[in-house]
Structure formats: structure tokens, C-alpha cells
Protein backbone atom coordinates (compact mmCIF):
# COMPACT_ATOMS: atom_id res chain seq x y z
CA MET A 1 20.84 -32.61 -13.34
CA ILE A 2 23.00 -31.40 -10.43
CA ASP A 3 26.46 -30.06 -11.28
CA LYS A 4 29.18 -32.72 -11.15
CA VAL A 5 31.29 -30.50 -8.91
CA ARG A 6 31.17 -31.99 -5.41
CA PHE A 7 28.83 -30.12 -3.07
CA ASN A 8 30.91 -28.38 -0.40
CA TRP A 9 28.92 -28.42 2.83
CA LEU A 10 31.23 -26.23 4.92
CA PRO A 11 30.24 -22.77 3.57
CA LEU A 12 26.56 -23.69 3.87
CA ALA A 13 27.08 -24.97 7.43
CA ILE A 14 28.71 -21.66 8.44
CA LEU A 15 25.97 -19.57 6.88
CA ALA A 16 23.20 -21.80 8.28
CA SER A 17 24.72 -21.51 11.76
CA ALA A 18 24.40 -17.74 11.53
CA GLN A 19 20.70 -18.08 10.68
CA VAL A 20 20.21 -20.40 13.66
CA LEU A 21 21.66 -17.68 15.91
CA LEU A 22 19.01 -15.22 14.70
CA VAL A 23 16.20 -17.72 15.29
CA PHE A 24 17.42 -18.55 18.81
CA ASN A 25 17.66 -14.88 19.75
CA ILE A 26 14.05 -13.98 19.05
CA ALA A 27 12.74 -17.37 20.28
CA THR A 28 14.54 -16.90 23.60
CA LEU A 29 13.15 -13.40 23.97
CA LYS A 30 9.57 -14.60 23.42
CA ILE A 31 9.91 -17.66 25.63
CA SER A 32 11.47 -15.82 28.60
CA ILE A 33 8.80 -13.19 29.29
CA GLU A 34 8.28 -14.15 32.93
CA GLY A 35 12.02 -14.39 33.65
CA ILE A 36 12.71 -10.97 32.14
CA VAL A 37 9.74 -9.37 33.90
CA THR A 38 10.94 -10.79 37.23
CA ALA A 39 14.60 -9.88 36.70
CA PHE A 40 13.93 -6.24 35.87
CA GLU A 41 10.72 -5.79 37.90
CA THR A 42 8.99 -4.43 34.83
CA GLY A 43 5.84 -5.22 32.87
CA SER A 44 5.46 -7.60 29.94
CA GLY A 45 5.12 -4.52 27.72
CA MET A 46 8.89 -4.01 27.91
CA VAL A 47 9.50 -7.44 26.34
CA LYS A 48 6.94 -6.58 23.66
CA THR A 49 8.82 -3.34 22.97
CA ALA A 50 12.12 -5.24 22.61
CA ILE A 51 10.53 -7.64 20.10
CA ILE A 52 9.00 -4.73 18.18
CA MET A 53 12.24 -2.72 18.05
CA TYR A 54 14.18 -5.75 16.77
CA SER A 55 11.68 -6.28 13.95
CA LEU A 56 11.44 -2.58 13.09
CA VAL A 57 15.21 -2.16 12.78
CA VAL A 58 15.40 -5.21 10.50
CA ALA A 59 12.53 -3.95 8.36
CA ALA A 60 13.93 -0.42 8.10
CA SER A 61 17.45 -1.56 7.22
CA ILE A 62 17.19 -4.65 5.03
CA LEU A 63 16.68 -2.96 1.64
CA ALA A 64 19.83 -0.87 2.09
CA SER A 65 21.71 -3.86 3.54
CA THR A 66 21.17 -5.84 0.35
CA ARG A 67 23.02 -3.19 -1.65
CA LEU A 68 25.77 -2.89 0.99
CA ALA A 69 26.55 -6.61 0.73
CA ILE A 70 27.15 -6.18 -2.99
CA ILE A 71 29.13 -2.94 -2.80
CA ILE A 72 31.37 -3.57 0.21
CA GLY A 73 31.73 -7.33 -0.15
CA ALA A 74 29.60 -10.14 1.23
CA ARG A 75 32.22 -11.75 3.49
CA ARG A 76 33.32 -8.44 4.97
CA ILE A 77 29.71 -7.49 5.73
CA PHE A 78 28.91 -10.97 7.03
CA ARG A 79 31.78 -10.92 9.53
CA ALA A 80 30.96 -7.39 10.67
CA SER A 81 27.32 -8.33 11.26
CA ILE A 82 28.29 -11.45 13.24
CA ALA A 83 30.56 -9.31 15.43
CA LEU A 84 27.72 -6.82 15.94
CA PHE A 85 25.33 -9.66 16.80
CA GLY A 86 27.84 -11.01 19.35
CA LEU A 87 27.98 -7.56 20.95
CA ALA A 88 24.18 -7.55 21.19
CA MET A 89 24.18 -11.00 22.82
CA ALA A 90 26.74 -9.84 25.38
CA ALA A 91 24.50 -6.87 26.21
CA MET A 92 21.52 -9.23 26.56
CA ALA A 93 23.39 -11.63 28.82
CA TRP A 94 24.65 -8.93 31.19
CA SER A 95 21.96 -6.27 30.75
CA PRO A 96 21.48 -4.36 34.04
CA ASN A 97 18.01 -3.06 33.17
CA ALA A 98 15.22 -3.31 30.63
CA SER A 99 16.40 -0.28 28.63
CA VAL A 100 19.72 -1.99 27.85
CA LEU A 101 17.76 -5.08 26.79
CA VAL A 102 15.75 -3.04 24.28
CA LEU A 103 18.93 -1.38 22.97
CA ALA A 104 20.58 -4.80 22.62
CA GLN A 105 17.69 -6.04 20.49
CA MET A 106 17.96 -2.97 18.27
CA ILE A 107 21.64 -3.80 17.71
CA ALA A 108 20.71 -7.44 17.02
CA GLY A 109 18.12 -6.22 14.50
CA ALA A 110 20.74 -4.13 12.68
CA ALA A 111 23.01 -7.20 12.52
CA ALA A 112 20.19 -9.44 11.28
CA ALA A 113 19.26 -6.96 8.55
CA VAL A 114 22.78 -7.21 7.11
CA LEU A 115 23.37 -10.89 7.84
CA THR A 116 20.57 -12.34 5.73
CA PRO A 117 21.35 -10.63 2.38
CA ALA A 118 25.08 -11.19 2.93
CA SER A 119 24.39 -14.91 3.40
CA VAL A 120 22.43 -15.05 0.14
CA GLN A 121 25.27 -13.30 -1.66
CA LEU A 122 27.83 -15.71 -0.20
CA ILE A 123 25.73 -18.65 -1.36
CA ALA A 124 25.95 -17.20 -4.88
CA ASN A 125 29.74 -16.85 -4.51
CA HIS A 126 30.30 -20.46 -3.37
CA TYR A 127 27.76 -22.52 -5.30
CA PRO A 128 27.35 -22.54 -9.09
CA GLY A 129 24.32 -23.45 -11.17
CA GLU A 130 21.84 -25.86 -9.63
CA GLN A 131 23.90 -26.19 -6.47
CA ARG A 132 23.02 -22.56 -5.70
CA ALA A 133 19.28 -23.32 -5.71
CA ILE A 134 19.84 -26.35 -3.48
CA ALA A 135 21.96 -24.34 -1.04
CA LEU A 136 19.41 -21.50 -0.87
CA GLY A 137 16.62 -24.00 -0.23
CA ARG A 138 18.56 -25.65 2.57
CA LEU A 139 19.45 -22.28 4.09
CA SER A 140 15.76 -21.36 4.14
CA ALA A 141 14.84 -24.77 5.59
CA THR A 142 17.37 -24.28 8.38
CA ARG A 143 15.49 -21.23 9.64
CA SER A 144 12.20 -23.14 9.73
CA LEU A 145 13.66 -26.34 11.18
CA SER A 146 15.51 -24.57 13.98
CA LEU A 147 12.45 -22.75 15.35
CA ALA A 148 10.93 -25.63 17.35
CA PRO A 149 14.31 -26.71 18.87
CA ALA A 150 15.01 -23.04 19.66
CA PHE A 151 11.81 -22.75 21.70
CA LEU A 152 12.44 -26.05 23.48
CA ILE A 153 16.12 -25.45 24.28
CA ALA A 154 15.62 -21.84 25.34
CA GLY A 155 12.57 -22.86 27.38
CA ALA A 156 14.48 -25.63 29.15
CA ILE A 157 17.41 -23.34 29.99
CA ALA A 158 15.10 -20.57 31.24
CA THR A 159 13.14 -23.06 33.37
CA TRP A 160 16.03 -25.01 34.87
CA ASN A 161 18.58 -22.23 35.14
CA ASP A 162 18.43 -18.64 33.86
CA TRP A 163 17.31 -17.06 30.58
CA ARG A 164 20.61 -15.15 30.42
CA ILE A 165 22.49 -18.45 29.91
CA THR A 166 21.00 -18.85 26.43
CA PHE A 167 22.31 -15.44 25.37
CA MET A 168 25.75 -16.31 26.78
CA LEU A 169 25.74 -19.47 24.64
CA LEU A 170 24.69 -17.44 21.61
CA LEU A 171 27.65 -15.12 22.24
CA VAL A 172 30.02 -18.12 22.26
CA LEU A 173 28.45 -19.54 19.10
CA ALA A 174 28.65 -16.14 17.39
CA ALA A 175 32.37 -16.04 18.15
CA GLY A 176 32.71 -19.52 16.62
CA VAL A 177 30.87 -18.50 13.45
CA TYR A 178 33.00 -15.34 13.23
CA PHE A 179 36.26 -17.31 13.20
CA CYS A 180 34.90 -20.03 10.92
CA SER A 181 33.84 -17.34 8.44
CA LEU A 182 37.51 -16.85 7.57
CA TYR A 183 37.04 -19.95 5.43
CA LEU A 184 34.45 -18.20 3.27
CA ARG A 185 35.56 -16.91 -0.11
CA HIS A 186 36.67 -13.29 -0.03
CA ASP A 187 35.29 -10.82 -2.54
CA ARG A 188 36.39 -7.21 -2.82
CA GLY A 189 32.92 -5.83 -3.51
CA LEU A 190 32.23 -3.17 -6.09
CA LEU A 191 33.64 -0.13 -4.30
CA PRO A 192 34.38 2.45 -5.64
CA ASN A 193 32.71 1.50 -8.94
CA VAL A 194 29.16 1.33 -7.58
CA LYS A 195 27.75 3.56 -4.88
CA ILE A 196 24.38 4.24 -3.28
CA THR A 197 23.21 7.57 -4.66
CA SER A 198 22.01 10.41 -2.45
CA THR A 199 18.54 9.93 -3.94
CA GLU A 200 18.48 6.30 -2.81
CA ILE A 201 19.74 7.25 0.65
CA ALA A 202 16.99 9.87 1.03
CA GLY A 203 14.33 7.41 -0.11
CA LEU A 204 15.57 4.60 2.14
CA ALA A 205 15.74 6.98 5.11
CA ALA A 206 12.17 8.13 4.48
CA VAL A 207 10.87 4.56 4.23
CA GLY A 208 12.76 3.55 7.38
CA LEU A 209 11.41 6.57 9.26
CA ALA A 210 7.88 5.75 8.12
CA MET A 211 8.17 2.19 9.42
CA LEU A 212 9.52 3.40 12.76
CA LEU A 213 6.71 5.96 13.08
CA ILE A 214 4.00 3.39 12.40
CA GLY A 215 5.60 0.69 14.55
CA LEU A 216 6.31 2.87 17.59
CA SER A 217 2.90 4.53 17.36
CA THR A 218 1.17 1.14 17.28
CA ASP A 219 3.24 -0.01 20.25
CA ASN A 220 2.07 2.97 22.31
CA ILE A 221 -1.64 2.93 21.50
CA THR A 222 -2.44 1.71 25.01
CA ASN A 223 -0.43 4.47 26.71
CA TRP A 224 -1.16 7.36 24.34
CA GLY A 225 -4.69 6.55 23.21
CA MET A 226 -6.11 5.35 19.91
CA VAL A 227 -7.85 8.53 18.71
CA ARG A 228 -7.97 11.04 21.56
CA ALA A 229 -4.79 11.67 23.54
CA ARG A 230 -4.68 10.11 26.99
CA PRO A 231 -3.28 11.97 30.03
CA GLY A 232 0.03 10.10 29.75
CA ALA A 233 0.65 11.06 26.10
CA PRO A 234 3.83 13.12 25.47
CA PHE A 235 1.85 15.69 23.44
CA SER A 236 -1.45 16.14 21.64
CA LEU A 237 -2.49 18.03 18.53
CA LEU A 238 -6.13 19.14 18.52
CA SER A 239 -6.61 16.55 21.30
CA LEU A 240 -5.55 13.79 18.88
CA SER A 241 -3.37 10.94 20.13
CA PRO A 242 0.34 10.96 19.15
CA ALA A 243 -0.17 7.29 18.18
CA LEU A 244 -2.79 8.22 15.56
CA ILE A 245 -0.69 11.14 14.31
CA GLY A 246 2.40 8.93 14.01
CA MET A 247 0.57 6.22 12.06
CA LEU A 248 -0.96 8.76 9.67
CA LEU A 249 2.38 10.49 9.13
CA GLY A 250 4.09 7.13 8.47
CA ALA A 251 1.49 6.09 5.90
CA ALA A 252 1.62 9.52 4.23
CA LEU A 253 5.42 9.38 4.09
CA ILE A 254 5.38 6.02 2.29
CA LYS A 255 2.85 7.36 -0.21
CA LEU A 256 4.99 10.45 -0.82
CA VAL A 257 8.05 8.26 -1.45
CA LEU A 258 6.12 6.23 -4.04
CA VAL A 259 4.92 9.38 -5.84
CA TRP A 260 8.42 10.88 -5.71
CA MET A 261 9.97 7.67 -7.06
CA GLY A 262 7.55 7.65 -9.97
CA ARG A 263 8.40 11.22 -10.93
CA ARG A 264 12.18 10.89 -10.46
CA HIS A 265 12.37 7.34 -11.90
CA VAL A 266 14.35 6.17 -8.89
CA GLY A 267 15.90 2.72 -9.30
CA GLY A 268 18.49 0.79 -7.34
CA CYS A 269 17.41 -0.92 -4.15
CA LEU A 270 14.33 1.33 -3.97
CA GLY A 271 13.12 0.27 -7.41
CA VAL A 272 11.39 -2.83 -6.03
CA MET A 273 8.93 -0.58 -4.16
CA GLN A 274 7.25 0.11 -7.49
CA LEU A 275 5.39 -3.16 -6.78
CA LEU A 276 3.24 -1.15 -4.37
CA ASN A 277 1.88 0.85 -7.32
CA THR A 278 0.34 -2.23 -8.98
CA PRO A 279 -2.98 -3.45 -7.50
CA MET A 280 -2.28 -7.20 -7.82
CA GLN A 281 1.25 -6.99 -6.44
CA ARG A 282 0.13 -4.59 -3.71
CA SER A 283 -2.51 -7.11 -2.65
CA MET A 284 0.18 -9.80 -2.47
CA LEU A 285 2.29 -7.64 -0.17
CA LEU A 286 -0.80 -6.89 1.93
CA SER A 287 -1.40 -10.62 2.32
CA ILE A 288 2.26 -11.19 3.28
CA PHE A 289 1.93 -8.38 5.82
CA THR A 290 -1.31 -9.78 7.20
CA ILE A 291 -0.15 -13.34 7.71
CA ALA A 292 3.17 -12.25 9.27
CA ALA A 293 1.30 -9.92 11.66
CA VAL A 294 -1.09 -12.71 12.67
CA SER A 295 1.79 -15.13 13.25
CA SER A 296 3.62 -12.57 15.39
CA GLY A 297 0.47 -11.86 17.38
CA VAL A 298 -0.13 -15.55 18.11
CA THR A 299 3.46 -16.24 19.17
CA PHE A 300 3.34 -13.19 21.47
CA LEU A 301 -0.03 -13.89 23.08
CA ILE A 302 0.59 -17.55 23.92
CA PRO A 303 3.80 -17.00 25.98
CA LEU A 304 2.20 -13.94 27.60
CA TYR A 305 -0.81 -15.93 28.77
CA ILE A 306 0.99 -19.12 29.81
CA GLU A 307 3.85 -17.46 31.69
CA ILE A 308 2.27 -14.31 33.09
CA VAL A 309 -1.30 -15.44 33.65
CA GLN A 310 -0.92 -19.11 34.45
CA GLY A 311 2.50 -18.71 36.06
CA ARG A 312 3.84 -21.76 34.23
CA SER A 313 7.42 -22.29 33.09
CA SER A 314 9.12 -21.26 29.87
CA LEU A 315 9.39 -24.95 28.98
CA ALA A 316 5.60 -25.30 29.23
CA THR A 317 5.31 -22.36 26.82
CA ALA A 318 7.73 -24.05 24.43
CA TYR A 319 5.65 -27.24 24.46
CA ALA A 320 2.54 -25.20 23.66
CA LEU A 321 4.25 -23.55 20.66
CA VAL A 322 5.73 -26.76 19.21
CA PRO A 323 2.55 -27.75 17.27
CA PHE A 324 2.51 -24.30 15.65
CA THR A 325 6.19 -24.32 14.66
CA ILE A 326 6.27 -27.89 13.36
CA ALA A 327 3.06 -27.41 11.37
CA SER A 328 4.51 -24.20 9.90
CA PHE A 329 7.51 -26.09 8.54
CA VAL A 330 5.33 -28.91 7.19
CA GLY A 331 3.06 -26.40 5.45
CA ALA A 332 5.98 -24.62 3.78
CA LEU A 333 7.52 -27.94 2.71
CA PHE A 334 4.24 -29.28 1.31
CA VAL A 335 3.43 -26.30 -0.94
CA SER A 336 7.01 -25.81 -2.17
CA ARG A 337 6.34 -28.33 -4.97
CA PHE A 338 3.35 -26.41 -6.34
CA GLY A 339 4.27 -24.64 -9.57
CA THR A 340 1.15 -23.97 -11.62
CA PRO A 341 -0.79 -20.73 -11.00
CA VAL A 342 -4.09 -22.59 -10.47
CA ALA A 343 -2.61 -24.93 -7.86
CA MET A 344 -0.96 -22.04 -6.04
CA ARG A 345 -4.17 -19.96 -6.01
CA ASN A 346 -6.22 -22.85 -4.63
CA ALA A 347 -3.57 -23.68 -2.02
CA THR A 348 -3.47 -20.02 -0.96
CA ARG A 349 -7.24 -19.98 -0.37
CA TYR A 350 -7.15 -23.20 1.66
CA ALA A 351 -4.17 -21.93 3.68
CA PHE A 352 -6.01 -18.71 4.58
CA LEU A 353 -9.01 -20.82 5.54
CA ALA A 354 -6.83 -22.98 7.80
CA VAL A 355 -5.39 -19.94 9.61
CA GLY A 356 -8.76 -18.23 10.04
CA THR A 357 -10.51 -21.41 11.18
CA GLY A 358 -7.73 -22.22 13.62
CA LEU A 359 -7.91 -18.75 15.17
CA VAL A 360 -11.70 -18.85 15.50
CA LEU A 361 -11.54 -22.29 17.11
CA LEU A 362 -8.75 -21.17 19.42
CA GLY A 363 -10.76 -18.14 20.52
CA ALA A 364 -13.86 -20.30 21.09
CA ILE A 365 -12.31 -23.19 23.00
CA VAL A 366 -9.25 -21.88 24.84
CA ARG A 367 -9.56 -22.05 28.61
CA ASN A 368 -6.57 -22.74 30.81
CA ASP A 369 -5.33 -26.04 29.40
CA TRP A 370 -2.96 -25.67 26.45
CA SER A 371 -2.47 -29.44 26.20
CA ASP A 372 -6.12 -29.98 25.29
CA ALA A 373 -6.37 -31.80 21.94
CA SER A 374 -8.64 -29.18 20.40
CA VAL A 375 -6.23 -26.36 21.34
CA VAL A 376 -3.26 -28.28 19.90
CA LEU A 377 -5.24 -28.95 16.70
CA SER A 378 -6.13 -25.26 16.38
CA LEU A 379 -2.51 -24.18 16.80
CA ALA A 380 -1.40 -26.78 14.24
CA ALA A 381 -3.99 -25.49 11.74
CA ILE A 382 -2.75 -21.91 12.20
CA GLY A 383 0.87 -22.98 11.79
CA LEU A 384 0.12 -25.14 8.75
CA GLY A 385 -1.63 -22.27 6.97
CA GLU A 386 1.00 -19.69 8.01
CA GLY A 387 3.90 -21.78 6.72
CA ALA A 388 2.13 -22.51 3.45
CA LEU A 389 1.20 -18.87 2.89
CA ALA A 390 4.71 -17.58 3.60
CA THR A 391 6.01 -19.78 0.78
CA LEU A 392 3.10 -19.42 -1.65
CA LEU A 393 2.81 -15.64 -1.47
CA PHE A 394 6.53 -15.12 -1.99
CA LYS A 395 6.59 -17.50 -4.99
CA THR A 396 3.55 -15.80 -6.52
CA LEU A 397 4.97 -12.30 -6.07
CA ALA A 398 8.37 -13.33 -7.44
CA ALA A 399 6.68 -14.84 -10.50
CA VAL A 400 4.81 -11.64 -11.45
CA ALA A 401 7.50 -9.10 -10.50
CA PRO A 402 9.25 -7.25 -13.37
CA LEU A 403 12.60 -8.77 -14.32
CA GLU A 404 14.59 -5.64 -13.42
CA VAL A 405 13.54 -5.85 -9.75
CA SER A 406 13.31 -9.64 -9.38
CA GLU A 407 16.49 -9.85 -7.27
CA ASP A 408 15.06 -7.39 -4.73
CA VAL A 409 11.73 -9.18 -4.23
CA GLU A 410 13.08 -11.35 -1.40
CA PRO A 411 14.45 -8.35 0.58
CA LEU A 412 11.14 -6.51 0.09
CA CYS A 413 9.17 -9.54 1.34
CA SER A 414 11.56 -9.85 4.29
CA ALA A 415 11.15 -6.15 5.13
CA THR A 416 7.37 -6.52 4.88
CA SER A 417 7.36 -9.60 7.12
CA HIS A 418 9.52 -8.00 9.82
CA PHE A 419 7.51 -4.79 9.71
CA ALA A 420 4.34 -6.87 10.05
CA ALA A 421 5.88 -8.83 12.95
CA ALA A 422 6.43 -5.57 14.82
CA VAL A 423 2.95 -4.26 14.07
CA GLY A 424 1.37 -7.66 14.83
CA ALA A 425 2.97 -7.88 18.29
CA ALA A 426 2.00 -4.27 18.98
CA ILE A 427 -1.62 -4.80 17.90
CA ALA A 428 -1.91 -8.03 19.90
CA GLY A 429 -0.51 -6.31 23.00
CA ALA A 430 -2.77 -3.27 22.59
CA LEU A 431 -5.81 -5.47 22.00
CA VAL A 432 -5.31 -7.72 24.97
CA ILE A 433 -4.54 -4.86 27.38
CA GLY A 434 -7.30 -2.63 26.00
CA VAL A 435 -9.95 -5.35 26.25
CA LEU A 436 -8.69 -6.34 29.70
CA SER A 437 -8.97 -2.75 30.93
CA LEU A 438 -12.49 -2.28 29.54
CA ASN A 439 -13.63 -5.60 30.96
CA VAL A 440 -12.18 -4.95 34.42
CA ASN A 441 -13.80 -1.52 34.62
CA ARG A 442 -17.12 -2.96 33.37
CA HIS A 443 -17.09 -5.58 36.15
CA LEU A 444 -16.25 -2.95 38.75
CA ALA A 445 -19.03 -0.69 37.51
CA SER A 446 -21.53 -3.50 38.11
CA ASP A 447 -20.26 -3.87 41.71
CA PRO A 448 -19.97 -0.30 43.10
CA ALA A 449 -18.81 -1.44 46.54
CA ILE A 450 -15.70 -3.28 45.43
CA GLY A 451 -15.17 -0.79 42.58
CA THR A 452 -14.97 2.16 44.96
CA GLU A 453 -12.65 0.26 47.29
CA LEU A 454 -10.26 -0.79 44.52
CA ARG A 455 -10.16 2.62 42.84
CA ALA A 456 -9.08 4.10 46.17
CA HIS A 457 -5.98 1.89 46.22
CA LEU A 458 -5.15 1.08 42.56
CA ASP A 459 -4.67 3.01 39.32
CA LEU A 460 -7.29 1.29 37.17
CA ASN A 461 -6.42 3.48 34.18
CA ARG A 462 -3.24 1.43 33.75
CA VAL A 463 -4.48 -2.18 33.93
CA ALA A 464 -1.81 -4.75 33.06
CA PHE A 465 -1.59 -8.49 32.49
CA ILE A 466 -0.45 -9.96 35.82
CA SER A 467 -0.85 -13.30 37.54
CA ASN A 468 -3.44 -13.86 40.26
CA ASP A 469 -0.69 -14.42 42.84
CA ARG A 470 0.95 -11.08 42.05
CA LEU A 471 -2.42 -9.30 42.10
CA GLN A 472 -3.24 -10.86 45.45
CA GLN A 473 0.06 -9.66 46.92
CA VAL A 474 -0.65 -6.10 45.75
CA LEU A 475 -4.18 -6.16 47.13
CA GLU A 476 -3.07 -7.55 50.49
CA GLN A 477 -0.65 -4.64 50.84
CA ALA A 478 -3.59 -2.28 50.15
CA ALA A 479 -5.33 -3.64 53.28
CA LEU A 480 -8.47 -4.76 51.46
CA THR A 481 -10.87 -7.25 53.02
CA PRO A 482 -10.51 -10.95 52.06
CA GLU A 483 -13.89 -10.81 50.32
CA HIS A 484 -12.85 -7.85 48.17
CA ILE A 485 -9.54 -9.53 47.34
CA ALA A 486 -11.29 -12.75 46.28
CA ASN A 487 -13.75 -10.82 44.11
CA ALA A 488 -10.96 -8.78 42.51
CA VAL A 489 -8.94 -11.93 41.71
CA GLN A 490 -12.00 -13.54 40.10
CA ILE A 491 -12.66 -10.40 38.04
CA ASN A 492 -9.03 -10.45 36.90
CA THR A 493 -9.27 -14.13 35.93
CA ASP A 494 -12.45 -13.72 33.90
CA ALA A 495 -11.31 -10.48 32.25
CA ARG A 496 -7.96 -11.93 31.16
CA LEU A 497 -9.51 -14.98 29.55
CA PHE A 498 -12.11 -12.84 27.76
CA ALA A 499 -9.37 -10.49 26.53
CA LEU A 500 -7.34 -13.41 25.17
CA LYS A 501 -10.33 -14.95 23.39
CA LEU A 502 -11.38 -11.65 21.84
CA SER A 503 -7.79 -11.02 20.68
CA PHE A 504 -7.77 -14.36 18.83
CA PHE A 505 -11.10 -13.46 17.18
CA ALA A 506 -9.62 -10.09 16.15
CA LEU A 507 -6.61 -11.83 14.59
CA ALA A 508 -9.04 -14.07 12.70
CA GLY A 509 -10.68 -10.91 11.36
CA LEU A 510 -7.29 -9.60 10.25
CA THR A 511 -6.71 -12.90 8.44
CA PHE A 512 -9.98 -12.38 6.58
CA VAL A 513 -8.75 -8.96 5.42
CA GLY A 514 -5.65 -10.60 3.93
CA PHE A 515 -7.82 -13.25 2.28
CA LEU A 516 -10.13 -10.79 0.47
CA PRO A 517 -7.87 -10.14 -2.59
CA HIS A 518 -7.54 -13.91 -3.15
CA ALA A 519 -11.28 -14.56 -2.81
CA ARG A 520 -11.79 -12.58 -6.05
CA ASP A 521 -9.07 -14.40 -8.02
CA ARG A 522 -10.13 -16.70 -10.82
């Protein structure tokens, strides 16, 4: 029975508004690829880097941020993070170049990492008993519900006006939330009674560094090489790529932290990482990582293809993503009532099946029409499974986690999801560019005449996703014959579509990897 104390909606409305700001920021970034590329005369890879840096900063900071909200005081941290987020939105709105845009997203990531745990702590401060569970559920639902409107509103603004307008509006809304937060209950925090120990700081720094190494290395696979260093790599060790070295160092660093924690019996906000030492719980985190990476890859590839390849508007991209986002919310809502282990295990298997099937179908049937019923159905299946899995896997992990670390399970899952979002976008970008490059060069090898002509005018070692119109403009400036230009445009068209299809099949394979631990469950 719900507490008889009247439910006060105002604190929840303030905290939910802050979550909406975070959703709109990343949705606007993904939906405005073409506008950003045009404004800064850069490649789509710069937008991918901004998305990756945002997610990496959140992932690297969120475990420490949870402890900061408790020690310093939730309202104080909440207001500081909103102010920091407003600064990031101002930098986005008036960014003079792509480098400032990437820096702004790093600042926004730092704000988001602090904002989410502070909001959870403020919910605990304002709502007692059963009201707290209701408020937390509604706060979580706000994030899911606001995703589809965020894509549509940001897409409409970017299409009819300018993508910078959305970030200006977010700055105004952040200022409103900042002043409204004065209403929130003030708590002094636990300073100076509780502090983060030097051991915890060292461990958190090592984990954050490992995530950055893996994320940045994955982002630069295309430029630096997968195994052997490419000519453009900043350095090479025994001819090995810096990307491979960075990923290996990051993985080794995480393993060293786990061994060190076991020997030193490190607790605090790092204690929850002991879940990685248990096979069942490690498999749960792997599944969370997998499904978040797949979701990030899908929501990066679709805007990239629609805006850059097809040259369609941001609003068209938003319409294409709506089935995915709505289905994701429905999936999460549907499985939230499942409580028994058997029901949750079965639902998890079916959800993985939905995601994998949707990706395979999408790779098989996608052409150039995103409004086709089969494409919409595939995206809805992926979204339905993704939303269900995000809820089911968290509930399952929280149920089996030791009591002493139960409060830190949500931050760990959030860090895993954001880390996976960065890696997923990086893998999707590397896949689609790598396959495109191989396919273009294969076509040119089969036609030596046009291949020789194009290689004389273009750097085919740095193939990028560009529209046919932009490619035609470049080729016309190179004084190629109309026949060669037409052949090159056709090669580009076929290679892009093949790269997109193969990338969806690869994401389906990654989904299967996440499914394997659950296939053995009984």
C-alpha cells in the first residue's frame, strides 16, 4: 500500500527534466550528422568521435560520481552538474570548429556522469518508503519516453532551421532546471566524516584510463590499423598498430585492478567490480555490454546512411528511428512485471532472439527505402528486444549481487552500458568504413582502366562515407571523363550498401556472442 503522505510531483519533475536534457543532447548529436559535417566541412567520423568521447567520459566517471553525491551532498552536486551541462550546451551552440564540439561533449559527459547518481540520491531524500520506488520507476521511464520525441523534435529543428538551435534551447532549459533546483531539499553530505581513500582513487583512475584506452583505440582502428600499423599511425611497436596495443593494455589494466582489489580487499565504490570475478555475474555484464554496443551501433549506422548516403533530412532520420525507440520502451515496460527467475530467463532468450533476428532481416532486406514495412518491422524487433534486455539483465544482476555491493550495481551497469555505447559506435564506424574501402578497391581492381584513373586523382587509402552528389563534385574537379565518373558513382553506391548490410550482419553476430551464456542456462 502506498504511503498516505501526498506524492509531491515537483522534485520528480525537476529531476526528470534534467534527464530529458541528457537524452536530447545525445539524440540531437546523432540526428544532426549531415548538418555538423556541412557546418565544419569535416567527415562523419568527427561526429562519431564526439559520441564516443561523451560515452567514455560518462563510463569512466560514474562510479566515482556515485560516491561524490553522497559525500559532498546530492543537491550541491546536482546543481554543479547542471551548470556544467549548460556550459557544454553553450559550447555546442556556438562551437567554431569540430574540435570544440568534441570538447563540449566531453564536458557534457562529465556532467551526465554526476547528474544521474545525484538524481537517484535526491529521490531517496524526497520520497519515503514505497513512494521512492514509484519515483525511481517514473524517473527511469522518463528517459525511455523522451527518446522518440527527442529524435523528432531535434530532427525537425535541424531540418527546418539549424541544429545549433536545439543546443541553444537546451542551454535555456538547463538554466531553468538550475534555478528550479533551489526547491530541492538541501543535504550537507558526509564531509569530512567520509572520504574517498587514495586506494579507491588509484583504482578508479586505472579503470577510467583502461576504458579510455580501449575506447579511443577502437575509434581509431580505421586510421591506425587493426593489427599492423598503417602509415598514418602515430607510432608502432614491432609494426603493431597503436589501436591493438591500446586495447590490449586497457584489458590488461582492468585485469590487474581486479587482481589488486582481491589482494588488498578494496571496498567502497570499487567493491562492486568484484562481480567481474564471478562467472555468472561476469556473463551478465558481458550481455549488458553486448546489447548496449549493438544498440549504439544501430542508432549510429541508420543516421549515417540516411543523411550522408541518401542525402535526406534529419527529420527523415528521426522517422526511421521512431519504430526502434518506441519498441524499446514497450519492451522494457512489458518485462518489468516479470519476477520469477524462470520467466526472466525465458524472456531474456526470446529478447536476444528478437534482436538477432531483426538485425539479420535488416541486413538482408535493407535497400534505400527506410519506410518499407519489412525494414520498420525489423527495427521494431531490434528495439523490442533491446528494451527488454536492458531491464531484464539489470534485474537479474541486481538479484544475484552480494548485499554489500547492491547499491552500486546500477552505477556499474550504467558504466558498462556507456562504455559499450562508445565501443559499439566505434566498431560500427570501423566496420562500415573498412568494408567500404575493401569493396571499393575490389571493384577498382576488376576494372584496371577506371582504377588507374581514379588512383591518380584520389587517395583511395582513406575511403569515407560520402553522398553520390559530393563524390560527383570531387570527381568533376579531377577532370575525369563522364563515363569514369558514372562508373565511380555506381561503385560507390554498391559498395556503401554492401558495407551497411555486412555491418548489420556483424552486429547480429555480436548479439549471438551475448546470447551464448543464456543459451546454457537451465
